[in-house]
CSV table of C-alpha atoms and ligand atoms in Angstrom, one decimal:
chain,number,residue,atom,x,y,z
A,1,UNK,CA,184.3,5.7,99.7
A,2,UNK,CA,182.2,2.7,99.5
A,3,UNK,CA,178.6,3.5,97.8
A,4,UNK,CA,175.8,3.8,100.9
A,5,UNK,CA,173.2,6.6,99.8
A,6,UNK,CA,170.1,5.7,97.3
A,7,UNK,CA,167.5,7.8,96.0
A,8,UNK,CA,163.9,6.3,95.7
A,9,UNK,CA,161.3,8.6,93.5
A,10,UNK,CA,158.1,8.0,94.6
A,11,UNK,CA,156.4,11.0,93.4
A,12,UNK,CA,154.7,10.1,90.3
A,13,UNK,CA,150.8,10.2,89.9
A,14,UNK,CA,150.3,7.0,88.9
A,15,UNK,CA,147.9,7.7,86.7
A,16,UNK,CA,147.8,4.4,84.8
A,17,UNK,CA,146.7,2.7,87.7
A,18,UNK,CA,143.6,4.9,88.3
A,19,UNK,CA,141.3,5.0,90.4
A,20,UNK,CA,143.2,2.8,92.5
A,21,UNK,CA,146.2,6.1,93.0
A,22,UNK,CA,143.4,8.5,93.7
A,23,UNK,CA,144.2,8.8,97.1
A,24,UNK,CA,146.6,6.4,97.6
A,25,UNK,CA,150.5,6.0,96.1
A,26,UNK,CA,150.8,3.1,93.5
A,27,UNK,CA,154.3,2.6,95.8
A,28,UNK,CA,151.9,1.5,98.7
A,29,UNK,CA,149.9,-1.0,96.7
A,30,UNK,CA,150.4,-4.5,98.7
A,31,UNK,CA,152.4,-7.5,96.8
A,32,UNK,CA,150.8,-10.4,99.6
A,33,UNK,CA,151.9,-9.1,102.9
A,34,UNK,CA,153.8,-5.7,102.5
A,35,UNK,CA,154.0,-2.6,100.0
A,36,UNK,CA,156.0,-2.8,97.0
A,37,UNK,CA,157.8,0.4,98.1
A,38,UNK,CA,159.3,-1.6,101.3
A,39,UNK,CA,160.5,-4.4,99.3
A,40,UNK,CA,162.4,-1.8,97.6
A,41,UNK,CA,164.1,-0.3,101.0
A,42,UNK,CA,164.4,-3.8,101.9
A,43,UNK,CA,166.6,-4.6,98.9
A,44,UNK,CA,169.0,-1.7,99.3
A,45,UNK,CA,169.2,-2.5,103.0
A,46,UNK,CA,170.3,-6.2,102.1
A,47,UNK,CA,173.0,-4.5,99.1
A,48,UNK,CA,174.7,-2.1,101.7
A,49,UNK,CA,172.4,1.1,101.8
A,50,UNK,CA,172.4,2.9,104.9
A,51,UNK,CA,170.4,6.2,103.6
A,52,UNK,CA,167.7,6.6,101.7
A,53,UNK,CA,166.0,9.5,99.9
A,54,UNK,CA,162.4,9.1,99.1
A,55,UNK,CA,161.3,11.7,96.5
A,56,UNK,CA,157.7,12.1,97.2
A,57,UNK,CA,154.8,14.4,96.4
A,58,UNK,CA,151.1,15.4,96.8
A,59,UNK,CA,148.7,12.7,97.9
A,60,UNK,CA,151.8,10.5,99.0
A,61,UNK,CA,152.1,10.9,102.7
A,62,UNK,CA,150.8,7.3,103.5
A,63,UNK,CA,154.5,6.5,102.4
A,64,UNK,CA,156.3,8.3,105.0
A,65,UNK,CA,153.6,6.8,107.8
A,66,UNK,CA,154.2,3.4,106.4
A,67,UNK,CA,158.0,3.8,107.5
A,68,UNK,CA,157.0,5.6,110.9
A,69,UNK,CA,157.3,3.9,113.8
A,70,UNK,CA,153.5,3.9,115.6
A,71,UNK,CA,153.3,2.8,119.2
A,72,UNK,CA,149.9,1.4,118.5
A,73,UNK,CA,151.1,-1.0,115.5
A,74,UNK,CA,154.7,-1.2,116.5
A,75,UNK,CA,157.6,0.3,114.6
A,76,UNK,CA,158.9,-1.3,111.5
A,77,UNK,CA,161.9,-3.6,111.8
A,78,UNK,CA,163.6,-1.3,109.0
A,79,UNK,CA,163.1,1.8,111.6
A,80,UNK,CA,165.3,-0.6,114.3
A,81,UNK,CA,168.8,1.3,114.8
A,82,UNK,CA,169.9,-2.5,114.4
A,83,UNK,CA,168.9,-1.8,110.8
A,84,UNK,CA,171.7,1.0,110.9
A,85,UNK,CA,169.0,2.8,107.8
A,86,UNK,CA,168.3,6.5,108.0
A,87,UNK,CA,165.2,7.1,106.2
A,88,UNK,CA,164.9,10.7,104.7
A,89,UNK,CA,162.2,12.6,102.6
A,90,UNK,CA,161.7,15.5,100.6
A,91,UNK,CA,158.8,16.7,98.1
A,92,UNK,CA,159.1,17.0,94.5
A,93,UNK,CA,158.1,20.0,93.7
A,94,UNK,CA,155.7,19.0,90.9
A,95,UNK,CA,155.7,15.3,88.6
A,96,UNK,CA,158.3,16.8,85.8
A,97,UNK,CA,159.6,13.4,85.5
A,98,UNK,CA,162.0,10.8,87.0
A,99,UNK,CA,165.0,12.4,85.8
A,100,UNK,CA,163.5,15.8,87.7
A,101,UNK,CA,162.8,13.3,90.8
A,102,UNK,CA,166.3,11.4,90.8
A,103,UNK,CA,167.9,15.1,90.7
A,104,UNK,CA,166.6,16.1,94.6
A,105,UNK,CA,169.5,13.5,95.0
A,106,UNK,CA,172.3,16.4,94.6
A,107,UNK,CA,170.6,17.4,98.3
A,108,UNK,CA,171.7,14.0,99.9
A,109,UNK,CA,175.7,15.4,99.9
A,110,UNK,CA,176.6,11.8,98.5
A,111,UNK,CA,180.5,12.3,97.5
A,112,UNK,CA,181.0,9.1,95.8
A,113,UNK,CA,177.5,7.6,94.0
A,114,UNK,CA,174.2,6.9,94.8
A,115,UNK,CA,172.1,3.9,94.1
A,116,UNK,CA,169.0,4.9,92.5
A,117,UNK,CA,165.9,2.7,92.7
A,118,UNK,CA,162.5,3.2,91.4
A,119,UNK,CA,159.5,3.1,93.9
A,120,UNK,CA,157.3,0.4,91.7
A,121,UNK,CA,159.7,-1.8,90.7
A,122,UNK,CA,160.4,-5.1,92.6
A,123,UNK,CA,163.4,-6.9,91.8
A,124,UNK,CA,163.5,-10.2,92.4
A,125,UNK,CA,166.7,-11.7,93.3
A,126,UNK,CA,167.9,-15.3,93.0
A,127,UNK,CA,171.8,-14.5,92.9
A,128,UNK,CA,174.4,-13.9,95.4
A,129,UNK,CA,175.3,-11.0,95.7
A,130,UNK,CA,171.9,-9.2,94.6
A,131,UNK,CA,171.7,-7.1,91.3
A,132,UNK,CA,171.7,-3.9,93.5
A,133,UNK,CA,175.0,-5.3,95.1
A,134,UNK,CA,176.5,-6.1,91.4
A,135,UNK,CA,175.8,-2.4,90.4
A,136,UNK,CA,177.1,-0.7,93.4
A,137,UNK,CA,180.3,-3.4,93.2
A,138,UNK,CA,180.5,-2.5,89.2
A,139,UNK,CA,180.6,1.1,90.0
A,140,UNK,CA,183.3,1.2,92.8
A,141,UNK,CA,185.3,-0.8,91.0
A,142,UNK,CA,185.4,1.0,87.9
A,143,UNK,CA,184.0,4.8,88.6
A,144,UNK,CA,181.7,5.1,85.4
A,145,UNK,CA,179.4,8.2,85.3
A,146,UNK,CA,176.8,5.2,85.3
A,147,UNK,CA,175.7,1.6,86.0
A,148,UNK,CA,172.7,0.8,84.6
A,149,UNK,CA,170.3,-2.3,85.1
A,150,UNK,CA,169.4,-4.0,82.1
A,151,UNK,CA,167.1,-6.7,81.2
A,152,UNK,CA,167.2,-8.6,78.1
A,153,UNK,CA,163.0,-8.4,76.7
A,154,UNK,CA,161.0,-9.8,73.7
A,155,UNK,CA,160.8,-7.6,70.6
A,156,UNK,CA,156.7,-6.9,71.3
A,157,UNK,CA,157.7,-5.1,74.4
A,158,UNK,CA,160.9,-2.8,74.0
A,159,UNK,CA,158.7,0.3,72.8
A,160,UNK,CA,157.4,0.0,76.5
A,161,UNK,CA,161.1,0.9,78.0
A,162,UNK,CA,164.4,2.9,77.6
A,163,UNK,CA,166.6,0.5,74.9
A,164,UNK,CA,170.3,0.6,75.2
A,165,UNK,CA,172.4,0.9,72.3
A,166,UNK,CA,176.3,-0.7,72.0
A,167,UNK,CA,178.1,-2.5,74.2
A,168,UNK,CA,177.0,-3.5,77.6
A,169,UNK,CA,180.5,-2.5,78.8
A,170,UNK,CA,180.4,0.6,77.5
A,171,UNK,CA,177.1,1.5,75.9
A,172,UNK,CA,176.7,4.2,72.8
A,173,UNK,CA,173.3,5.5,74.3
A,174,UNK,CA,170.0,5.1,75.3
A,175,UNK,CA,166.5,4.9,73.3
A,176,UNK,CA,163.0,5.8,75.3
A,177,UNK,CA,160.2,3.4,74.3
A,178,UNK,CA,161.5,2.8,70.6
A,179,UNK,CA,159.4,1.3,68.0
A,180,UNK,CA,160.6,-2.3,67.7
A,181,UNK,CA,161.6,-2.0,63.9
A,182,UNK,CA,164.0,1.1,65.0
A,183,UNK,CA,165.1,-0.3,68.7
A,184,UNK,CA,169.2,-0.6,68.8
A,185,UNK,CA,169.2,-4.0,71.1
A,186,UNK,CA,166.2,-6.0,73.1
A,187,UNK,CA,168.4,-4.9,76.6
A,188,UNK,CA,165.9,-2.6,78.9
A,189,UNK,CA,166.7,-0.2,81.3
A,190,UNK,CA,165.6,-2.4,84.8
A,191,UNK,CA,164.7,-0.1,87.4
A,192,UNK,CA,167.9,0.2,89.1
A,193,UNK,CA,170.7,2.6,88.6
A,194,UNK,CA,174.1,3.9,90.4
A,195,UNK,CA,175.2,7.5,89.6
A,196,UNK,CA,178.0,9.3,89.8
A,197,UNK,CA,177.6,12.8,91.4
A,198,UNK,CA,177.8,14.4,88.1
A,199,UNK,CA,175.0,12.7,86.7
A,200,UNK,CA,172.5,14.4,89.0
A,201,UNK,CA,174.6,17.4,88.2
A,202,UNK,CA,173.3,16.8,84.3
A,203,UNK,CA,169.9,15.9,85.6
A,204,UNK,CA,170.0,19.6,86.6
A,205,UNK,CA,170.9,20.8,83.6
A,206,UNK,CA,168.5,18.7,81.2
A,207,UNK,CA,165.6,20.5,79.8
A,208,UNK,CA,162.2,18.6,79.6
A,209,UNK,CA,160.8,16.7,76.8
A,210,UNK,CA,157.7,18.2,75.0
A,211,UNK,CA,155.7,16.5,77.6
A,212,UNK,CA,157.6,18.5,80.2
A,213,UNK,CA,159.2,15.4,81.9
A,214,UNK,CA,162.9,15.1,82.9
A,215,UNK,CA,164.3,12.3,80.6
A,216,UNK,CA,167.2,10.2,82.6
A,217,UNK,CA,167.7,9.5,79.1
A,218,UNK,CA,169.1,12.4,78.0
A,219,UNK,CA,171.2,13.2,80.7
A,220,UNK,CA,173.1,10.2,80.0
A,221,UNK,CA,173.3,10.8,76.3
A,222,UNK,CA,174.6,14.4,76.2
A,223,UNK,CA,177.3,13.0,78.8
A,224,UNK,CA,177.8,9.9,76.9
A,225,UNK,CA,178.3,12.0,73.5
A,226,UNK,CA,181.0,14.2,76.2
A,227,UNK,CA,183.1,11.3,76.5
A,228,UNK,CA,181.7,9.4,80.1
A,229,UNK,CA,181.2,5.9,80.5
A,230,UNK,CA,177.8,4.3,80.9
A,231,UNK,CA,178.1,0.8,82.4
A,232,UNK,CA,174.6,-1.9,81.7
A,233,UNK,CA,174.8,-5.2,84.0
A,234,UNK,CA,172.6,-7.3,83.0
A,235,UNK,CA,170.6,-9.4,85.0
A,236,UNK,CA,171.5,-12.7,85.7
A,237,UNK,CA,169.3,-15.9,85.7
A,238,UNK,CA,166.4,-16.3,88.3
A,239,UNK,CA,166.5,-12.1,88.5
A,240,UNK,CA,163.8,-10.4,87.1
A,241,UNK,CA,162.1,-6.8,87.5
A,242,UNK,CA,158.6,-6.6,88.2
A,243,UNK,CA,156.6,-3.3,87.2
A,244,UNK,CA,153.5,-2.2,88.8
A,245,UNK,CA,152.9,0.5,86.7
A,246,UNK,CA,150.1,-0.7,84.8
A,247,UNK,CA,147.5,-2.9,86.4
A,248,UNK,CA,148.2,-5.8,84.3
A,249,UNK,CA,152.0,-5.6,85.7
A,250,UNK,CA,150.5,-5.1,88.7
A,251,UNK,CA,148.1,-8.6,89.1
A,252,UNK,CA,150.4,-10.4,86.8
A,253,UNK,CA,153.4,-9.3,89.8
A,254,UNK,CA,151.0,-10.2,92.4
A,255,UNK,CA,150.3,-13.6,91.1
A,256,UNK,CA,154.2,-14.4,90.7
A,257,UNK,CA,154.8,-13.9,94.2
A,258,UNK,CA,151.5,-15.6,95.5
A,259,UNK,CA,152.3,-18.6,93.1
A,260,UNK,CA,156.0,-18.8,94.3
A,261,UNK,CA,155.2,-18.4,98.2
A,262,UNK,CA,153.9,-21.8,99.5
A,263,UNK,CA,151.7,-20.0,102.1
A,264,UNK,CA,149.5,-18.8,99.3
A,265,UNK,CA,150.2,-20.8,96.2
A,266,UNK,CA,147.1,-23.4,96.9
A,267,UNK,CA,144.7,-20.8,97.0
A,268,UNK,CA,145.1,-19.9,93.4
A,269,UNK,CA,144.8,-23.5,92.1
A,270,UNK,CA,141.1,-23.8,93.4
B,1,LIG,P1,156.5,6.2,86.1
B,1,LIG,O1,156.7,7.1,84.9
B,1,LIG,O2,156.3,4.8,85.8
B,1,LIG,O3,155.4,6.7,87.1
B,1,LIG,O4,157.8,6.4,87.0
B,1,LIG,P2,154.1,7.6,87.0
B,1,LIG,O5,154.5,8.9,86.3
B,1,LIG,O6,153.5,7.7,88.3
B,1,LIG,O7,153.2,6.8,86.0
B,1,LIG,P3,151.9,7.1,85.2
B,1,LIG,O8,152.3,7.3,83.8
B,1,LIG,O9,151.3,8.4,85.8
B,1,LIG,O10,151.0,5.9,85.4
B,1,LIG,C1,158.6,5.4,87.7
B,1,LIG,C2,158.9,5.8,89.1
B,1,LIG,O11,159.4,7.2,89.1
B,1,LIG,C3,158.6,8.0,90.0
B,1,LIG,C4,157.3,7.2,90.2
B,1,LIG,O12,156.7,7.5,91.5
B,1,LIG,C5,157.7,5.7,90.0
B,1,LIG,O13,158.1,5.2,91.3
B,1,LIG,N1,158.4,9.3,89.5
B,1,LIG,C6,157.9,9.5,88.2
B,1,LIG,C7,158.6,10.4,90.2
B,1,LIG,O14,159.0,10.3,91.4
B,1,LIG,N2,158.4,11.7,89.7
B,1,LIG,C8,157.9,11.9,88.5
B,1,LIG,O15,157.8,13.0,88.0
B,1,LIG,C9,157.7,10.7,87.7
């Protein structure tokens, strides 16, 4: 069975991005014209989605109105049953992490895998077929546990991701935010994912970290260290992931699409 559900967390608080998150979900901060969270639905619509699962949680609901259709503003072209996308939500219970997020997954009755995508990451495309599409088509055609996104980065910023360790074709394990002296390659865990069923199984069953946050992490080490495959496709030239975590990811994203895009690119050279 071909690979059509994804999961989208969007329930984190953001905090690194305060005040602008007080009220408002990072997801739905504007890159020019639309939210960074329907770029994201808008790339798994173009690699073969056709259901989504956003994880969402308090002071978040502007998400699930953004996706509504609104006989004032007109419904979104996504919401078109030409679009063949069924958009579904449910609540995290509280922020204990993305691996705690990606788990409400096991609820979406996906048999196969499910693409997993995170809410304030654009990923910007140049190949055919898309990243997303390379992951899902890695994973059917080998049924790993895992495919993992991975992005090669400078040796300043790998204590700022999830390093993986070994060979991209079948990696050893993963390191979270690693000094750079200890980190076991400069390839960074990029945002996008596909998971077997039994890795939200494992999600499950993974304890929190000391800061009482689901680790995706560990998940896929204890079933790495059980024998399971772990799959990391890198990205390929003119692809690149764009965080807005933080708000110089955030302005520095911003500018990369404004300068790109002819419509605005003159009004930053003034
Ligand atoms: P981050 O760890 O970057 O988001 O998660 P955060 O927790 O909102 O960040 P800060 O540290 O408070 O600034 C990446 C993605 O995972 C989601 C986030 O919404 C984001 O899209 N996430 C994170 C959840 O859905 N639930 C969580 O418990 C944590």
């Amino acid at each position: 069975m071909p690979v059509t559900d994804a999961v989208i967390p969007v329930a984190g608080l953001g905090t690194r991005l305060l005040p602008a998150t007080r009220s408002q979900p990072k997801e739905m901060l504007p890159v020019l014209d639309r939210p960074v969270v329907q770029y994201v639905v808008e790339e798994l619509v173009t690699a073969g989605v056709r259901r989504v699962l956003l994880v969402t949680g308090r002071r978040k609901r502007a998400i699930e109105d953004h996706f509504d259709a609104d006989p004032e503003l007109g419904s979104s072209p996504l919401l078109d049953p030409a679009s063949g996308l069924q958009i579904l939500y449910t609540r995290q219970a509280r922020p204990a992490g993305l691996g705690d997020a990606i788990g409400y997954g096991r609820g979406l009755g996906a048999t196969d895998g499910v693409m997993v995508a995170l809410g304030d990451a654009i990923l910007e495309s140049a190949g055919n077929p898309s990243l997303s599409r390379r992951l899902i088509d890695t994973f059917e055609a080998q049924r790993p546990a895992a495919v993992i996104a991975v992005e090669a980065v400078a040796p300043e910023r790998v204590s700022r991701y999830g390093i993986v360790a070994g060979p991209l074709e079948a990696i050893t394990g993963l390191v979270e935010k690693p000094p750079a002296e200890r980190a076991p390659s400069r390839w960074a865990v990029a945002a996008r994912y596909v998971f077997a069923p039994r890795v939200l199984d494992a999600l499950a069953g993974t304890p929190p970290d000391a800061g009482g946050e689901v680790q995706v992490a560990d998940a896929l080490n204890a079933l790495i260290a059980g024998g399971e495959r772990v799959i990391a496709v890198p990205l390929g030239p003119g692809e690149r992931r764009h965080d807005i975590g933080t708000v110089e990811a955030y302005v520095a994203t911003f500018v990369h699409f404004a300068r790109a895009d002819p419509r605005f690119s003159a009004l930053l050279d003034g």
